[in-house]
PDB file of C-alpha atoms in Angstrom:
ATOM      1  CA  UNK A   1     107.261-204.880 -42.123  1.00  0.00           C
ATOM      2  CA  UNK A   2     103.409-204.235 -41.883  1.00  0.00           C
ATOM      3  CA  UNK A   3     104.367-201.773 -38.728  1.00  0.00           C
ATOM      4  CA  UNK A   4     106.484-199.704 -41.130  1.00  0.00           C
ATOM      5  CA  UNK A   5     103.721-199.502 -43.918  1.00  0.00           C
ATOM      6  CA  UNK A   6     101.371-198.497 -41.432  1.00  0.00           C
ATOM      7  CA  UNK A   7     103.418-195.953 -39.680  1.00  0.00           C
ATOM      8  CA  UNK A   8     104.308-194.567 -42.979  1.00  0.00           C
ATOM      9  CA  UNK A   9     100.431-194.499 -44.218  1.00  0.00           C
ATOM     10  CA  UNK A  10      99.621-192.582 -40.985  1.00  0.00           C
ATOM     11  CA  UNK A  11     102.127-190.092 -41.593  1.00  0.00           C
ATOM     12  CA  UNK A  12     101.118-189.410 -44.883  1.00  0.00           C
ATOM     13  CA  UNK A  13      97.621-189.249 -43.578  1.00  0.00           C
ATOM     14  CA  UNK A  14      98.702-186.335 -41.158  1.00  0.00           C
ATOM     15  CA  UNK A  15     100.692-184.840 -43.438  1.00  0.00           C
ATOM     16  CA  UNK A  16      97.813-184.940 -45.991  1.00  0.00           C
ATOM     17  CA  UNK A  17      95.149-183.243 -43.471  1.00  0.00           C
ATOM     18  CA  UNK A  18      97.508-180.824 -42.041  1.00  0.00           C
ATOM     19  CA  UNK A  19      98.363-179.442 -45.755  1.00  0.00           C
ATOM     20  CA  UNK A  20      94.897-179.395 -46.698  1.00  0.00           C
ATOM     21  CA  UNK A  21      93.961-177.242 -43.773  1.00  0.00           C
ATOM     22  CA  UNK A  22      97.003-175.112 -44.383  1.00  0.00           C
ATOM     23  CA  UNK A  23      96.140-174.460 -47.928  1.00  0.00           C
ATOM     24  CA  UNK A  24      92.111-173.898 -47.382  1.00  0.00           C
ATOM     25  CA  UNK A  25      92.092-171.826 -44.382  1.00  0.00           C
ATOM     26  CA  UNK A  26      88.765-169.800 -43.394  1.00  0.00           C
ATOM     27  CA  UNK A  27      88.562-166.176 -45.429  1.00  0.00           C
ATOM     28  CA  UNK A  28      88.831-163.051 -43.037  1.00  0.00           C
ATOM     29  CA  UNK A  29      85.652-161.896 -42.118  1.00  0.00           C
ATOM     30  CA  UNK A  30      85.614-158.013 -42.669  1.00  0.00           C
ATOM     31  CA  UNK A  31      82.441-157.221 -41.238  1.00  0.00           C
ATOM     32  CA  UNK A  32      83.532-158.599 -37.714  1.00  0.00           C
ATOM     33  CA  UNK A  33      87.118-157.084 -38.041  1.00  0.00           C
ATOM     34  CA  UNK A  34      88.162-153.997 -36.572  1.00  0.00           C
ATOM     35  CA  UNK A  35      89.498-151.498 -38.951  1.00  0.00           C
ATOM     36  CA  UNK A  36      93.454-151.228 -38.610  1.00  0.00           C
ATOM     37  CA  UNK A  37      93.327-147.526 -39.683  1.00  0.00           C
ATOM     38  CA  UNK A  38      90.939-145.010 -40.903  1.00  0.00           C
ATOM     39  CA  UNK A  39      91.274-142.708 -43.989  1.00  0.00           C
ATOM     40  CA  UNK A  40      89.574-140.137 -46.348  1.00  0.00           C
ATOM     41  CA  UNK A  41      89.775-141.068 -49.855  1.00  0.00           C
ATOM     42  CA  UNK A  42      92.542-138.222 -50.846  1.00  0.00           C
ATOM     43  CA  UNK A  43      94.735-139.512 -47.830  1.00  0.00           C
ATOM     44  CA  UNK A  44      94.323-142.815 -49.270  1.00  0.00           C
ATOM     45  CA  UNK A  45      95.008-141.908 -52.727  1.00  0.00           C
ATOM     46  CA  UNK A  46      98.151-139.960 -51.426  1.00  0.00           C
ATOM     47  CA  UNK A  47      99.552-142.911 -49.647  1.00  0.00           C
ATOM     48  CA  UNK A  48      99.689-144.908 -52.600  1.00  0.00           C
ATOM     49  CA  UNK A  49     100.682-142.636 -55.287  1.00  0.00           C
ATOM     50  CA  UNK A  50     103.730-141.064 -53.490  1.00  0.00           C
ATOM     51  CA  UNK A  51     107.046-142.643 -54.363  1.00  0.00           C
ATOM     52  CA  UNK A  52     107.639-144.695 -51.103  1.00  0.00           C
ATOM     53  CA  UNK A  53     106.166-147.860 -51.432  1.00  0.00           C
ATOM     54  CA  UNK A  54     107.099-148.727 -48.007  1.00  0.00           C
ATOM     55  CA  UNK A  55     104.097-146.539 -47.210  1.00  0.00           C
ATOM     56  CA  UNK A  56     101.627-148.919 -49.268  1.00  0.00           C
ATOM     57  CA  UNK A  57     101.991-151.848 -46.511  1.00  0.00           C
ATOM     58  CA  UNK A  58     100.200-149.512 -43.833  1.00  0.00           C
ATOM     59  CA  UNK A  59      96.948-149.976 -45.953  1.00  0.00           C
ATOM     60  CA  UNK A  60      97.729-152.890 -48.402  1.00  0.00           C
ATOM     61  CA  UNK A  61      95.568-156.347 -47.578  1.00  0.00           C
ATOM     62  CA  UNK A  62      94.349-154.477 -44.196  1.00  0.00           C
ATOM     63  CA  UNK A  63      90.793-153.838 -43.274  1.00  0.00           C
ATOM     64  CA  UNK A  64      90.382-150.065 -43.118  1.00  0.00           C
ATOM     65  CA  UNK A  65      87.667-147.522 -42.955  1.00  0.00           C
ATOM     66  CA  UNK A  66      87.626-144.819 -45.854  1.00  0.00           C
ATOM     67  CA  UNK A  67      85.306-141.870 -46.254  1.00  0.00           C
ATOM     68  CA  UNK A  68      84.475-139.402 -49.252  1.00  0.00           C
ATOM     69  CA  UNK A  69      81.949-138.490 -51.851  1.00  0.00           C
ATOM     70  CA  UNK A  70      80.270-140.815 -53.883  1.00  0.00           C
ATOM     71  CA  UNK A  71      81.027-139.995 -57.563  1.00  0.00           C
ATOM     72  CA  UNK A  72      79.705-143.233 -59.342  1.00  0.00           C
ATOM     73  CA  UNK A  73      77.656-145.876 -57.848  1.00  0.00           C
ATOM     74  CA  UNK A  74      75.842-149.364 -58.911  1.00  0.00           C
ATOM     75  CA  UNK A  75      74.400-152.041 -56.282  1.00  0.00           C
ATOM     76  CA  UNK A  76      77.540-153.683 -55.977  1.00  0.00           C
ATOM     77  CA  UNK A  77      80.126-150.953 -55.771  1.00  0.00           C
ATOM     78  CA  UNK A  78      80.710-147.408 -55.474  1.00  0.00           C
ATOM     79  CA  UNK A  79      83.539-144.915 -56.442  1.00  0.00           C
ATOM     80  CA  UNK A  80      84.654-142.074 -53.958  1.00  0.00           C
ATOM     81  CA  UNK A  81      85.954-139.032 -55.314  1.00  0.00           C
ATOM     82  CA  UNK A  82      86.856-140.732 -58.760  1.00  0.00           C
ATOM     83  CA  UNK A  83      89.786-142.808 -57.305  1.00  0.00           C
ATOM     84  CA  UNK A  84      88.718-145.163 -54.874  1.00  0.00           C
ATOM     85  CA  UNK A  85      86.745-148.124 -55.983  1.00  0.00           C
ATOM     86  CA  UNK A  86      84.748-150.262 -53.437  1.00  0.00           C
ATOM     87  CA  UNK A  87      83.084-153.408 -54.026  1.00  0.00           C
ATOM     88  CA  UNK A  88      80.598-154.509 -51.592  1.00  0.00           C
ATOM     89  CA  UNK A  89      79.566-157.525 -50.019  1.00  0.00           C
ATOM     90  CA  UNK A  90      75.994-157.242 -50.404  1.00  0.00           C
ATOM     91  CA  UNK A  91      73.954-154.930 -52.436  1.00  0.00           C
ATOM     92  CA  UNK A  92      73.577-151.571 -51.319  1.00  0.00           C
ATOM     93  CA  UNK A  93      71.591-148.667 -52.407  1.00  0.00           C
ATOM     94  CA  UNK A  94      74.095-145.372 -52.229  1.00  0.00           C
ATOM     95  CA  UNK A  95      73.405-141.949 -53.734  1.00  0.00           C
ATOM     96  CA  UNK A  96      75.710-139.913 -55.457  1.00  0.00           C
ATOM     97  CA  UNK A  97      77.211-136.857 -54.297  1.00  0.00           C
ATOM     98  CA  UNK A  98      76.748-137.803 -50.663  1.00  0.00           C
ATOM     99  CA  UNK A  99      79.409-138.756 -48.183  1.00  0.00           C
ATOM    100  CA  UNK A 100      80.041-142.313 -47.163  1.00  0.00           C
ATOM    101  CA  UNK A 101      82.234-143.783 -44.538  1.00  0.00           C
ATOM    102  CA  UNK A 102      82.773-147.545 -45.547  1.00  0.00           C
ATOM    103  CA  UNK A 103      84.998-150.476 -44.268  1.00  0.00           C
ATOM    104  CA  UNK A 104      86.771-153.165 -46.325  1.00  0.00           C
ATOM    105  CA  UNK A 105      89.704-155.080 -47.269  1.00  0.00           C
ATOM    106  CA  UNK A 106      92.366-152.650 -49.511  1.00  0.00           C
ATOM    107  CA  UNK A 107      93.326-154.647 -52.559  1.00  0.00           C
ATOM    108  CA  UNK A 108      95.803-151.941 -53.479  1.00  0.00           C
ATOM    109  CA  UNK A 109      96.436-149.639 -56.217  1.00  0.00           C
ATOM    110  CA  UNK A 110      95.429-150.275 -59.900  1.00  0.00           C
ATOM    111  CA  UNK A 111      98.243-148.496 -62.172  1.00  0.00           C
ATOM    112  CA  UNK A 112      95.854-149.066 -65.372  1.00  0.00           C
ATOM    113  CA  UNK A 113      92.730-147.528 -64.098  1.00  0.00           C
ATOM    114  CA  UNK A 114      94.363-145.357 -61.586  1.00  0.00           C
ATOM    115  CA  UNK A 115      92.384-146.549 -58.730  1.00  0.00           C
ATOM    116  CA  UNK A 116      92.702-147.782 -55.232  1.00  0.00           C
ATOM    117  CA  UNK A 117      90.544-151.161 -54.964  1.00  0.00           C
ATOM    118  CA  UNK A 118      88.763-152.248 -52.087  1.00  0.00           C
ATOM    119  CA  UNK A 119      86.625-155.251 -51.797  1.00  0.00           C
ATOM    120  CA  UNK A 120      84.372-157.154 -49.158  1.00  0.00           C
ATOM    121  CA  UNK A 121      82.936-153.455 -48.056  1.00  0.00           C
ATOM    122  CA  UNK A 122      80.210-152.373 -45.633  1.00  0.00           C
ATOM    123  CA  UNK A 123      78.541-149.003 -44.936  1.00  0.00           C
ATOM    124  CA  UNK A 124      79.553-147.915 -41.958  1.00  0.00           C
ATOM    125  CA  UNK A 125      78.106-144.338 -41.902  1.00  0.00           C
ATOM    126  CA  UNK A 126      76.105-142.546 -44.634  1.00  0.00           C
ATOM    127  CA  UNK A 127      76.487-139.012 -44.057  1.00  0.00           C
ATOM    128  CA  UNK A 128      74.487-135.940 -45.410  1.00  0.00           C
TER     129      UNK A 128
END
């Protein structure tokens, strides 16, 4: 009887450890990940606003590069061409009306604000 209780106890402990590791996996590191695709802001907007939702999976929850002109900035975010909102990993100084190339994780299209959301972004190349 004691053997059965011990075996059941160890099985429960092992299942608990496996379940915990499955639920609390490490987050994706966007900085070290390679981008799966590169878009201009207008191409990305067209991709999400067309009627074919199958196209959205090309960028959705993927690490992508996007380039465009900064139309709104703050220390923690930038908006490219008025429709691509990008949140930085760390604060950055960016200037308005300059072209930037950024890498981040695409969260998708926000219907309410009519913006594409990208987070965990870093500046790849500030252009003049």
